[in-house]
């Protein structure tokens, strides 16, 4: 698996026009960098309460389906990353008030808590993320993208 390329100038690139430059990477890598998707999805990304998380995850999944309809794998993967990030960030706030995991003073892990509201918001995002990442078309498009652009043997591979 090719690592996400952090050396590209994402602020000036339009990866809708240059999908060959996109690397899936691991997890949420690049989620707040890849344009125009970041600007299209980020305004809808919220997880403060279960109600907000439901509205947010549904809208992001709707964008996932719109990208799918257009055959836009990069958009689909970015929407999937935002759903995943909704889950991981809400879980961090579930476990640590204010979302800060480490102490500023000494770097130690701050005490855990269990915020039921944030836990529910996290579960909402996780359920939607699971649906997106198991979508058969997404799986096939991801495989195709990796073979074409991210492998040594791909026609555009480096």
Tab-separated table of C-alpha atoms in Angstrom:
chain	number	residue	atom	x	y	z
A	1	UNK	CA	0.000	0.000	0.000
A	2	UNK	CA	1.353	3.388	-1.023
A	3	UNK	CA	1.673	5.999	1.723
A	4	UNK	CA	-0.291	9.240	1.530
A	5	UNK	CA	1.838	11.897	-0.175
A	6	UNK	CA	2.036	14.890	2.152
A	7	UNK	CA	4.540	16.661	-0.117
A	8	UNK	CA	1.960	17.765	-2.685
A	9	UNK	CA	0.637	21.329	-2.608
A	10	UNK	CA	-2.983	20.384	-1.950
A	11	UNK	CA	-4.111	24.003	-1.616
A	12	UNK	CA	-3.385	24.518	-5.312
A	13	UNK	CA	-4.398	21.098	-6.646
A	14	UNK	CA	-7.842	20.004	-7.784
A	15	UNK	CA	-7.850	16.249	-7.316
A	16	UNK	CA	-11.180	15.957	-9.070
A	17	UNK	CA	-9.272	16.925	-12.200
A	18	UNK	CA	-6.137	14.976	-11.232
A	19	UNK	CA	-7.307	11.793	-9.452
A	20	UNK	CA	-4.027	10.105	-10.352
A	21	UNK	CA	-2.346	12.234	-7.664
A	22	UNK	CA	-4.648	10.931	-4.930
A	23	UNK	CA	-3.392	8.250	-2.576
A	24	UNK	CA	-5.858	6.442	-0.334
A	25	UNK	CA	-3.282	5.991	2.424
A	26	UNK	CA	-4.370	4.742	5.820
A	27	UNK	CA	-7.436	5.735	7.769
A	28	UNK	CA	-8.136	9.453	7.595
A	29	UNK	CA	-4.871	10.590	6.024
A	30	UNK	CA	-5.292	13.792	4.028
A	31	UNK	CA	-8.918	14.298	5.028
A	32	UNK	CA	-8.366	17.991	5.775
A	33	UNK	CA	-6.145	18.606	2.765
A	34	UNK	CA	-7.575	17.199	-0.472
A	35	UNK	CA	-9.511	19.751	-2.495
A	36	UNK	CA	-12.145	20.374	-3.683
A	37	UNK	CA	-13.561	17.664	-1.442
A	38	UNK	CA	-12.438	19.145	1.867
A	39	UNK	CA	-14.346	22.350	1.077
A	40	UNK	CA	-17.409	20.415	-0.095
A	41	UNK	CA	-17.657	18.043	2.884
A	42	UNK	CA	-16.182	19.885	5.882
A	43	UNK	CA	-19.091	22.354	6.291
A	44	UNK	CA	-21.376	19.403	7.106
A	45	UNK	CA	-19.043	17.616	9.537
A	46	UNK	CA	-20.366	17.963	13.116
A	47	UNK	CA	-20.702	15.600	16.077
A	48	UNK	CA	-21.591	17.619	19.195
A	49	UNK	CA	-24.854	15.746	19.889
A	50	UNK	CA	-26.457	12.579	18.523
A	51	UNK	CA	-28.982	14.690	16.606
A	52	UNK	CA	-26.240	16.777	15.008
A	53	UNK	CA	-24.189	13.631	14.308
A	54	UNK	CA	-27.182	11.999	12.619
A	55	UNK	CA	-27.798	15.002	10.379
A	56	UNK	CA	-24.080	15.332	9.614
A	57	UNK	CA	-23.410	11.665	8.880
A	58	UNK	CA	-26.505	11.421	6.684
A	59	UNK	CA	-25.464	14.477	4.662
A	60	UNK	CA	-21.899	13.196	4.259
A	61	UNK	CA	-23.214	9.794	3.186
A	62	UNK	CA	-25.514	11.584	0.710
A	63	UNK	CA	-22.393	13.257	-0.738
A	64	UNK	CA	-20.736	9.813	-0.841
A	65	UNK	CA	-23.648	8.583	-2.977
A	66	UNK	CA	-23.511	11.675	-5.219
A	67	UNK	CA	-19.796	11.072	-5.831
A	68	UNK	CA	-20.592	7.418	-6.519
A	69	UNK	CA	-23.226	8.374	-9.080
A	70	UNK	CA	-20.602	10.525	-10.841
A	71	UNK	CA	-17.991	7.741	-10.725
A	72	UNK	CA	-15.806	9.948	-8.509
A	73	UNK	CA	-13.803	7.553	-6.355
A	74	UNK	CA	-11.706	10.276	-4.723
A	75	UNK	CA	-14.885	12.020	-3.556
A	76	UNK	CA	-16.271	8.747	-2.250
A	77	UNK	CA	-13.071	8.024	-0.352
A	78	UNK	CA	-12.947	11.520	1.099
A	79	UNK	CA	-16.569	11.219	2.286
A	80	UNK	CA	-15.661	7.853	3.825
A	81	UNK	CA	-12.716	9.518	5.596
A	82	UNK	CA	-14.967	12.245	7.009
A	83	UNK	CA	-17.359	9.599	8.325
A	84	UNK	CA	-14.429	7.763	9.896
A	85	UNK	CA	-13.119	11.007	11.380
A	86	UNK	CA	-16.571	11.744	12.827
A	87	UNK	CA	-16.325	8.467	14.674
A	88	UNK	CA	-12.733	8.872	15.871
A	89	UNK	CA	-13.123	12.483	16.992
A	90	UNK	CA	-16.396	11.837	18.800
A	91	UNK	CA	-14.716	8.876	20.547
A	92	UNK	CA	-11.865	11.146	21.639
A	93	UNK	CA	-14.388	13.560	23.155
A	94	UNK	CA	-16.185	10.603	24.740
A	95	UNK	CA	-12.990	9.626	26.521
A	96	UNK	CA	-11.476	13.063	27.189
A	97	UNK	CA	-13.402	16.214	28.093
A	98	UNK	CA	-12.460	18.922	25.623
A	99	UNK	CA	-10.993	16.363	23.217
A	100	UNK	CA	-7.467	16.718	24.593
A	101	UNK	CA	-5.910	13.307	25.211
A	102	UNK	CA	-2.497	14.425	26.496
A	103	UNK	CA	-1.520	16.888	29.202
A	104	UNK	CA	0.124	20.082	27.967
A	105	UNK	CA	2.371	20.112	31.042
A	106	UNK	CA	4.026	16.706	30.838
A	107	UNK	CA	2.483	14.856	27.887
A	108	UNK	CA	0.860	12.231	30.091
A	109	UNK	CA	-2.514	10.773	29.139
A	110	UNK	CA	-5.317	12.701	30.789
A	111	UNK	CA	-7.936	10.819	32.840
A	112	UNK	CA	-10.619	8.983	30.929
A	113	UNK	CA	-14.278	9.843	31.219
A	114	UNK	CA	-17.343	8.372	29.564
A	115	UNK	CA	-19.506	11.013	27.921
A	116	UNK	CA	-22.641	9.113	26.892
A	117	UNK	CA	-23.748	11.853	24.469
A	118	UNK	CA	-20.454	11.792	22.569
A	119	UNK	CA	-20.425	7.987	22.663
A	120	UNK	CA	-23.816	7.962	20.957
A	121	UNK	CA	-22.621	10.500	18.368
A	122	UNK	CA	-19.580	8.292	17.707
A	123	UNK	CA	-21.779	5.220	17.245
A	124	UNK	CA	-23.900	7.098	14.694
A	125	UNK	CA	-20.843	8.014	12.633
A	126	UNK	CA	-19.393	4.511	12.966
A	127	UNK	CA	-22.577	2.925	11.610
A	128	UNK	CA	-22.604	5.232	8.587
A	129	UNK	CA	-18.852	4.755	8.040
A	130	UNK	CA	-19.366	0.967	8.037
A	131	UNK	CA	-22.057	1.270	5.356
A	132	UNK	CA	-19.794	3.426	3.166
A	133	UNK	CA	-16.661	1.309	3.447
A	134	UNK	CA	-18.597	-1.893	2.684
A	135	UNK	CA	-20.308	-0.476	-0.406
A	136	UNK	CA	-19.501	-2.910	-3.241
A	137	UNK	CA	-18.979	-0.183	-5.828
A	138	UNK	CA	-16.673	1.682	-3.438
A	139	UNK	CA	-14.647	-1.480	-2.831
A	140	UNK	CA	-14.267	-2.101	-6.566
A	141	UNK	CA	-13.413	1.519	-7.346
A	142	UNK	CA	-10.836	1.564	-4.560
A	143	UNK	CA	-9.235	-1.587	-5.914
A	144	UNK	CA	-9.176	-0.139	-9.420
A	145	UNK	CA	-7.720	3.183	-8.219
A	146	UNK	CA	-4.957	1.437	-6.294
A	147	UNK	CA	-4.103	-0.838	-9.215
A	148	UNK	CA	-4.072	2.011	-11.709
A	149	UNK	CA	-2.391	4.771	-9.704
A	150	UNK	CA	-0.799	3.325	-6.586
A	151	UNK	CA	0.931	0.130	-7.638
A	152	UNK	CA	4.317	-0.389	-9.190
A	153	UNK	CA	2.692	-2.266	-12.049
A	154	UNK	CA	-0.132	0.244	-12.646
A	155	UNK	CA	-0.078	2.067	-15.968
A	156	UNK	CA	0.323	5.380	-14.143
A	157	UNK	CA	2.163	3.932	-11.134
A	158	UNK	CA	5.439	5.417	-10.066
